[in-house]
Amino acid sequence: MAEFSIIEQYFKQARLYQNNVVLGICDDSAIVSPPPNHELVICTDTLVAGRHFPTNTSAHAIGWKSVAVNLSDLAAMGATAHSILLAITLPQIDHAWLKDFSNGIFDCCAPHHVDLIGGDTTQGQHLTISVTALGWVKKGQAIKRQGACVGDYVVVSGQLGDAAFGLQHLGHPLQQRLDYPSPRCLLGQQLQGLASSMIDLSDGLIQDLNHILLASKVGARLDLETLPLDPALHHLPHTKQWQYALAGGDDYELCFTISEKNYQQLIQKELSVPVHIIGRIEAPVGLRLYYQEKRQDLDLHGYQHFAQT
Ligand code: ADP
Ligand code: MG
């Protein structure tokens, strides 16, 4: 019985934003009526306590982040977020925790008019949260990892390395960027028809950009002096800055490739977040790093989910 009162109390919205949700939380499945001439874009991401966030992370931040990482995946396709499903495994019922957690979920959903339309609630040993997000994109308009062309700029949104720095300096203002990533939903949509490929940065720039390079069968050069870094990172030695910016995870910024012509068009728009050119796509495969025109040989790796620890 407890399960149903939890759902009623914490996860049922009084009013939905989206008018094409035919059936939300209440039945065996949700029903959504898709807009004509659009494709459904779906993704899912799981957060495990102690693995994807420090165990003392606030319930509100956990709720926020579990939504944000999924909206970021939709943004990385150029899709418009629509709704989410929430599967949660709880070690025990803690009402204060559930209240803060569900507020975190809805606070992240609200600015993007995303509705919670279903899910699953179970009891289990480890706190685990799995969110599935649904979005729409005009037929054939999704921006994939494949598509980068020789000569395209490599561009990122916002700043790099904030979350990794925050994780190493808990209590520093940049911890906010670790706990409350901002999914770049609007920018993702603004890049439709302009970016040739795109990915969101969850595991570190080097690793994530490499997915674009492999899918597109091209290489790239990055100019490390152009990496957008928070002032808090400026006084650090270069190797440390690059460690955070290139190999730190959890930034949830967008990394995309775009032709010079389309870039000029992009910056005419009023963008919701600044964008920075950090490199260029080249024909020889592989990623080459330069600092003030000098080739750098760095041994950096992004986040490995199954690494031996
Ligand atoms: P079933 O047993 O048929 O799978 P449930 O009893 O688990 O259905 O769920 C009842 C309703 O509550 C469904 O609409 C389901 O999607 C929704 N629901 C369950 N858990 C959650 C949750 N954590 N967040 C949002 N909706 C939920
Ligand atoms: Mg059922």
XYZ file of C-alpha atoms and ligand atoms in Angstrom:
337
model
C 0.000 0.000 0.000
C 2.856 2.336 0.957
C 4.022 2.358 -2.671
C 0.747 3.863 -3.880
C 0.628 6.560 -1.243
C 4.234 7.507 -2.076
C 3.302 7.858 -5.744
C 0.205 9.926 -4.876
C 2.001 12.088 -2.365
C 5.272 12.802 -4.121
C 5.134 11.994 -7.805
C 1.708 12.996 -9.083
C 1.623 16.505 -10.514
C -1.492 18.560 -9.934
C -1.321 19.874 -13.507
C 0.629 18.752 -16.556
C 2.441 21.135 -18.904
C 1.982 19.010 -22.014
C -1.495 18.767 -23.490
C -0.747 15.632 -25.521
C -0.403 13.360 -22.494
C -3.551 11.270 -22.945
C -2.928 9.322 -19.731
C -0.333 10.101 -17.066
C 0.282 8.405 -13.701
C -2.767 6.222 -12.886
C -2.832 3.168 -15.153
C -0.555 0.336 -16.297
C 1.100 2.550 -18.893
C 1.104 6.191 -19.876
C -0.325 7.286 -23.229
C 1.119 10.129 -25.280
C -0.179 11.394 -28.593
C 2.881 12.275 -30.714
C 2.904 15.489 -32.753
C 2.555 14.844 -36.506
C 5.735 14.648 -38.595
C 7.965 14.183 -35.572
C 10.085 11.303 -34.349
C 10.169 10.066 -30.779
C 13.610 10.432 -29.166
C 14.090 8.320 -26.019
C 16.934 7.840 -23.573
C 17.503 6.473 -20.107
C 20.168 7.015 -17.466
C 20.629 5.464 -14.044
C 22.199 7.052 -10.978
C 23.521 4.780 -8.231
C 24.318 6.211 -4.781
C 28.060 6.314 -4.127
C 28.860 5.827 -7.799
C 27.194 8.718 -9.625
C 26.970 11.086 -6.669
C 28.666 11.217 -3.252
C 26.443 9.456 -0.662
C 25.940 12.720 1.266
C 24.487 14.547 -1.776
C 21.195 16.240 -0.884
C 17.982 14.507 -1.935
C 17.027 17.626 -3.893
C 20.275 17.539 -5.888
C 19.879 13.803 -6.584
C 16.370 14.417 -7.916
C 17.536 17.345 -10.035
C 20.536 15.529 -11.451
C 18.671 12.349 -12.332
C 16.424 14.437 -14.602
C 19.151 16.791 -15.852
C 21.406 14.034 -17.211
C 18.536 12.695 -19.310
C 17.405 16.086 -20.607
C 21.046 16.618 -21.567
C 20.955 13.453 -23.690
C 17.831 14.705 -25.458
C 19.440 18.129 -25.958
C 22.449 16.415 -27.535
C 20.139 15.104 -30.279
C 18.577 18.523 -30.866
C 15.302 17.137 -29.475
C 12.636 18.991 -27.502
C 12.098 17.318 -24.122
C 8.526 16.244 -23.399
C 8.223 13.894 -20.426
C 10.000 11.451 -18.137
C 9.409 8.129 -16.398
C 11.012 7.521 -13.022
C 12.032 4.098 -11.698
C 13.264 4.331 -8.132
C 14.622 1.718 -5.722
C 14.563 2.891 -2.107
C 16.301 1.212 0.863
C 13.611 2.656 3.190
C 10.739 5.128 3.216
C 11.995 8.478 4.461
C 9.320 11.120 3.946
C 11.593 14.140 4.383
C 14.008 12.658 1.825
C 11.211 11.813 -0.642
C 9.791 15.323 -0.419
C 13.156 16.964 -1.190
C 13.916 14.395 -3.891
C 10.607 14.883 -5.695
C 11.011 18.668 -5.424
C 14.413 18.257 -7.104
C 12.806 16.219 -9.882
C 10.070 18.788 -10.504
C 12.385 21.801 -10.149
C 14.531 20.444 -12.976
C 11.484 19.536 -15.098
C 9.631 22.839 -14.676
C 11.754 25.267 -16.743
C 11.592 22.828 -19.670
C 7.870 22.035 -19.244
C 8.633 18.351 -18.834
C 5.993 16.126 -17.191
C 6.492 13.024 -15.047
C 4.104 10.558 -16.680
C 4.936 7.247 -15.012
C 7.476 5.032 -13.364
C 8.060 2.296 -10.854
C 8.685 2.318 -7.105
C 10.422 -0.589 -5.381
C 12.233 -1.389 -2.181
C 15.851 -2.569 -2.420
C 19.231 -2.418 -0.738
C 20.810 0.457 -2.680
C 19.279 3.756 -3.631
C 19.043 3.609 -7.420
C 17.263 6.062 -9.670
C 16.578 5.429 -13.297
C 14.948 8.094 -15.426
C 13.714 7.592 -18.973
C 13.142 10.759 -20.983
C 10.999 11.258 -24.074
C 11.339 14.070 -26.563
C 10.487 15.015 -30.134
C 12.411 16.022 -33.150
C 11.158 16.894 -36.644
C 11.471 13.836 -38.885
C 15.092 13.325 -39.920
C 16.347 16.382 -38.019
C 18.048 14.687 -35.046
C 21.721 15.587 -34.651
C 23.831 12.466 -34.289
C 27.425 11.690 -33.331
C 28.058 10.785 -36.916
C 28.309 13.678 -39.380
C 31.403 15.730 -38.478
C 33.176 16.987 -41.626
C 36.805 17.960 -42.228
C 37.132 21.710 -41.684
C 34.251 21.962 -39.180
C 34.861 23.821 -35.944
C 34.750 21.841 -32.694
C 32.619 23.897 -30.313
C 31.544 23.514 -26.679
C 28.952 25.321 -24.588
C 29.559 26.867 -21.156
C 32.687 25.963 -19.192
C 34.643 22.725 -18.950
C 35.920 21.004 -15.828
C 33.650 22.780 -13.315
C 32.046 19.581 -12.027
C 35.347 17.698 -11.729
C 36.851 20.634 -9.837
C 33.734 20.755 -7.625
C 34.055 17.045 -6.843
C 37.654 17.556 -5.694
C 36.745 20.685 -3.706
C 33.444 19.873 -1.995
C 32.061 23.037 -0.419
C 33.508 25.266 -3.177
C 30.846 27.184 -5.176
C 31.649 24.983 -8.185
C 30.184 21.990 -6.325
C 26.909 23.520 -7.486
C 27.870 22.630 -11.057
C 28.439 19.022 -10.005
C 25.150 18.736 -8.099
C 22.970 20.895 -10.342
C 24.047 20.502 -13.975
C 22.106 22.662 -16.451
C 20.894 20.631 -19.416
C 21.432 22.769 -22.544
C 17.970 22.083 -23.926
C 17.476 25.363 -25.766
C 20.926 25.380 -27.334
C 20.390 21.817 -28.547
C 17.250 22.897 -30.371
C 18.923 26.036 -31.730
C 21.577 23.811 -33.328
C 19.062 21.903 -35.424
C 19.939 22.297 -39.091
C 23.301 23.876 -38.148
C 25.504 21.391 -36.236
C 26.915 18.476 -38.233
C 27.316 16.246 -35.151
C 26.779 16.555 -31.413
C 27.259 14.815 -28.054
C 26.755 15.868 -24.443
C 29.739 15.835 -22.136
C 29.201 13.316 -19.361
C 32.480 11.378 -19.279
C 35.001 14.119 -20.136
C 35.708 15.987 -23.368
C 38.434 13.680 -24.715
C 36.378 10.540 -24.321
C 33.119 12.089 -25.524
C 34.618 13.937 -28.491
C 36.276 10.671 -29.432
C 32.808 9.156 -29.894
C 32.086 11.840 -32.502
C 35.426 11.232 -34.213
C 34.946 7.471 -34.366
C 31.340 7.706 -35.567
C 32.293 10.318 -38.177
C 35.568 8.602 -39.206
C 37.582 11.823 -38.861
C 40.176 13.300 -36.499
C 40.522 16.639 -34.724
C 42.940 19.118 -33.246
C 42.174 20.967 -30.047
C 43.854 24.237 -29.058
C 44.091 24.012 -25.290
C 44.490 27.773 -24.740
C 40.914 28.171 -26.020
C 39.287 25.862 -23.440
C 36.625 27.852 -21.550
C 37.572 27.524 -17.866
C 36.132 29.006 -14.709
C 38.382 31.647 -13.061
C 38.746 29.225 -10.112
C 40.821 26.985 -12.409
C 43.021 29.751 -13.839
C 45.678 29.680 -11.120
C 46.169 25.904 -11.382
C 49.087 24.357 -13.310
C 48.166 23.594 -16.916
C 48.281 19.840 -16.419
C 45.724 20.139 -13.606
C 43.473 22.467 -15.645
C 43.559 20.067 -18.573
C 42.901 17.100 -16.321
C 39.653 18.740 -15.163
C 38.605 20.165 -18.520
C 39.545 17.248 -20.765
C 39.063 14.207 -18.567
C 36.660 15.384 -15.838
C 33.136 14.046 -16.146
C 29.700 15.441 -15.317
C 29.896 18.768 -17.168
C 26.718 18.150 -19.205
C 27.727 20.788 -21.701
C 27.185 20.214 -25.413
C 30.086 19.490 -27.754
C 29.276 19.860 -31.449
C 30.869 20.283 -34.834
C 29.707 22.963 -37.232
C 30.821 24.442 -40.549
C 32.259 27.979 -40.565
C 29.216 29.218 -42.465
C 26.718 27.680 -40.045
C 28.728 28.946 -37.074
C 28.317 32.502 -38.336
C 24.577 31.859 -38.538
C 24.527 30.377 -35.035
C 26.161 33.340 -33.341
C 23.607 35.682 -34.911
C 21.019 33.965 -32.700
C 20.403 34.919 -29.115
C 21.997 31.917 -27.418
C 20.955 30.689 -23.990
C 24.569 29.850 -23.089
C 27.914 31.045 -24.531
C 29.684 28.785 -27.033
C 33.445 28.515 -27.670
C 35.442 27.197 -30.610
C 38.115 24.896 -29.181
C 39.400 23.121 -32.255
C 38.876 21.854 -35.748
C 37.995 18.599 -37.501
C 40.829 17.168 -39.619
C 41.118 14.203 -41.973
C 43.754 12.099 -40.165
C 41.981 10.039 -37.500
C 42.861 10.593 -33.829
C 42.847 13.580 -31.519
C 45.805 15.980 -31.447
C 46.271 18.480 -28.633
C 48.140 21.786 -29.034
C 48.999 24.529 -26.592
C 50.085 27.752 -28.302
C 50.872 25.789 -31.463
C 53.033 23.252 -29.579
C 51.922 19.642 -29.688
C 51.099 18.252 -26.244
C 51.296 14.612 -25.347
C 48.965 14.116 -22.402
C 47.955 10.893 -20.775
C 44.355 11.671 -19.916
C 41.400 9.362 -19.716
C 37.745 10.065 -19.175
C 35.415 8.361 -16.760
C 35.419 4.559 -17.060
C 32.291 2.845 -15.770
C 33.856 -0.591 -15.406
C 37.429 0.433 -14.596
C 39.288 -1.684 -11.990
C 39.508 0.376 -8.836
P 2.053 -1.634 -12.299
O 2.049 -2.471 -11.044
O 0.919 -1.915 -13.205
O 3.375 -1.627 -12.985
P 2.335 0.494 -10.511
O 1.426 0.143 -9.429
O 3.793 0.184 -10.374
O 1.797 -0.133 -11.833
O 2.204 2.029 -10.815
C 0.995 2.707 -10.780
C 1.109 4.001 -11.517
O 2.060 4.833 -10.871
C 1.612 3.830 -12.944
O 0.979 4.832 -13.733
C 3.082 4.094 -12.831
O 3.610 4.564 -14.060
C 3.126 5.164 -11.744
N 4.365 5.170 -10.956
C 4.878 4.209 -10.152
N 6.014 4.605 -9.547
C 6.246 5.862 -9.988
C 7.276 6.829 -9.740
N 8.301 6.595 -8.931
N 7.174 8.015 -10.382
C 6.167 8.258 -11.211
N 5.178 7.427 -11.469
C 5.197 6.232 -10.871
Mg 0.162 -3.135 -14.324
